[in-house]
XYZ file of C-alpha atoms in Angstrom:
110
model
C -28.882 -40.976 51.510
C -26.725 -41.100 54.611
C -29.205 -39.381 56.930
C -32.335 -41.428 56.209
C -33.269 -41.950 59.897
C -33.074 -38.200 60.469
C -34.878 -37.023 57.344
C -37.674 -39.586 57.569
C -38.654 -38.340 61.029
C -39.557 -34.920 59.600
C -43.142 -34.436 58.391
C -43.137 -35.401 54.714
C -39.475 -36.404 54.853
C -40.030 -39.970 53.749
C -42.343 -38.882 50.920
C -39.812 -36.342 49.636
C -36.674 -38.358 50.365
C -37.581 -41.648 48.738
C -37.533 -40.416 45.092
C -34.157 -38.775 45.734
C -32.698 -41.926 47.302
C -33.707 -43.969 44.228
C -31.173 -41.959 42.152
C -33.704 -41.589 39.353
C -34.903 -38.559 37.445
C -35.965 -36.677 40.585
C -32.532 -37.194 42.081
C -30.861 -35.898 38.930
C -33.005 -32.764 39.001
C -32.306 -32.147 42.681
C -28.562 -32.219 41.966
C -28.150 -30.658 38.525
C -30.624 -27.785 38.954
C -28.921 -26.278 42.045
C -25.486 -26.968 40.523
C -26.512 -25.067 37.395
C -27.907 -22.230 39.498
C -24.604 -21.982 41.358
C -22.717 -21.782 38.067
C -25.083 -19.073 36.837
C -24.396 -17.134 40.027
C -20.638 -17.092 39.402
C -20.714 -16.718 35.616
C -19.387 -13.136 35.663
C -16.227 -13.988 37.552
C -12.901 -14.343 35.797
C -13.387 -17.349 33.492
C -11.122 -19.907 35.268
C -13.230 -19.810 38.447
C -16.548 -20.932 36.876
C -14.727 -23.456 34.684
C -12.973 -25.105 37.648
C -16.218 -25.137 39.611
C -18.141 -26.579 36.640
C -15.619 -29.379 36.174
C -15.703 -30.210 39.881
C -19.526 -30.184 40.012
C -19.693 -32.350 36.888
C -17.273 -34.783 38.518
C -19.474 -34.965 41.609
C -22.612 -35.558 39.546
C -21.078 -38.140 37.256
C -19.582 -40.155 40.097
C -22.850 -39.947 42.011
C -25.136 -41.268 39.288
C -22.805 -43.638 37.453
C -21.072 -46.601 39.078
C -17.818 -45.269 40.521
C -15.986 -46.135 43.705
C -16.977 -44.094 46.748
C -13.445 -42.755 47.139
C -13.655 -41.256 43.625
C -16.939 -39.554 44.462
C -15.533 -38.223 47.739
C -12.455 -36.882 45.945
C -14.687 -34.953 43.531
C -16.723 -33.666 46.482
C -13.522 -32.416 48.102
C -12.469 -30.757 44.836
C -15.847 -29.017 44.497
C -15.711 -27.887 48.114
C -12.204 -26.485 47.711
C -13.137 -24.739 44.466
C -16.077 -23.074 46.165
C -13.980 -22.117 49.218
C -11.381 -20.443 47.003
C -14.051 -18.614 44.988
C -15.882 -17.441 48.100
C -12.604 -16.480 49.763
C -11.554 -14.429 46.751
C -14.899 -12.645 46.705
C -14.970 -11.979 50.444
C -11.271 -11.158 50.692
C -11.643 -7.880 48.841
C -10.903 -9.143 45.352
C -13.505 -8.212 42.777
C -13.306 -11.610 41.116
C -12.816 -9.814 37.822
C -9.946 -10.513 35.464
C -6.703 -9.186 37.018
C -5.961 -7.017 33.973
C -9.329 -5.238 34.312
C -8.673 -3.965 37.820
C -8.018 -0.220 38.050
C -4.483 0.908 38.682
C -3.733 2.356 42.119
C -3.898 6.142 42.360
C -0.604 8.003 42.210
C 0.381 10.183 45.090
C 2.304 13.370 44.443
């Protein structure tokens, strides 16, 4: 949408980009399918993480395809980005992402 001059210069870019820019069925599929795949990828994490991410992704999709102000859409984008940053940070930072009660207790010394 915002990078039309850049994407149309690529071979096949205009052919592939035009259906997406029309915000029709193809555009819906190119948003909701990867969003669903991302949610499937994090489905085994502690339940609040996928729920927060699902709500944020739904907010992005709804504000993208229905008439909302741009600032609302950008706020949902920021929320989705932050949700993903926190999830990725928890996974990379050594946390298992599992429910806190299911983590093994530290070994006793002595």
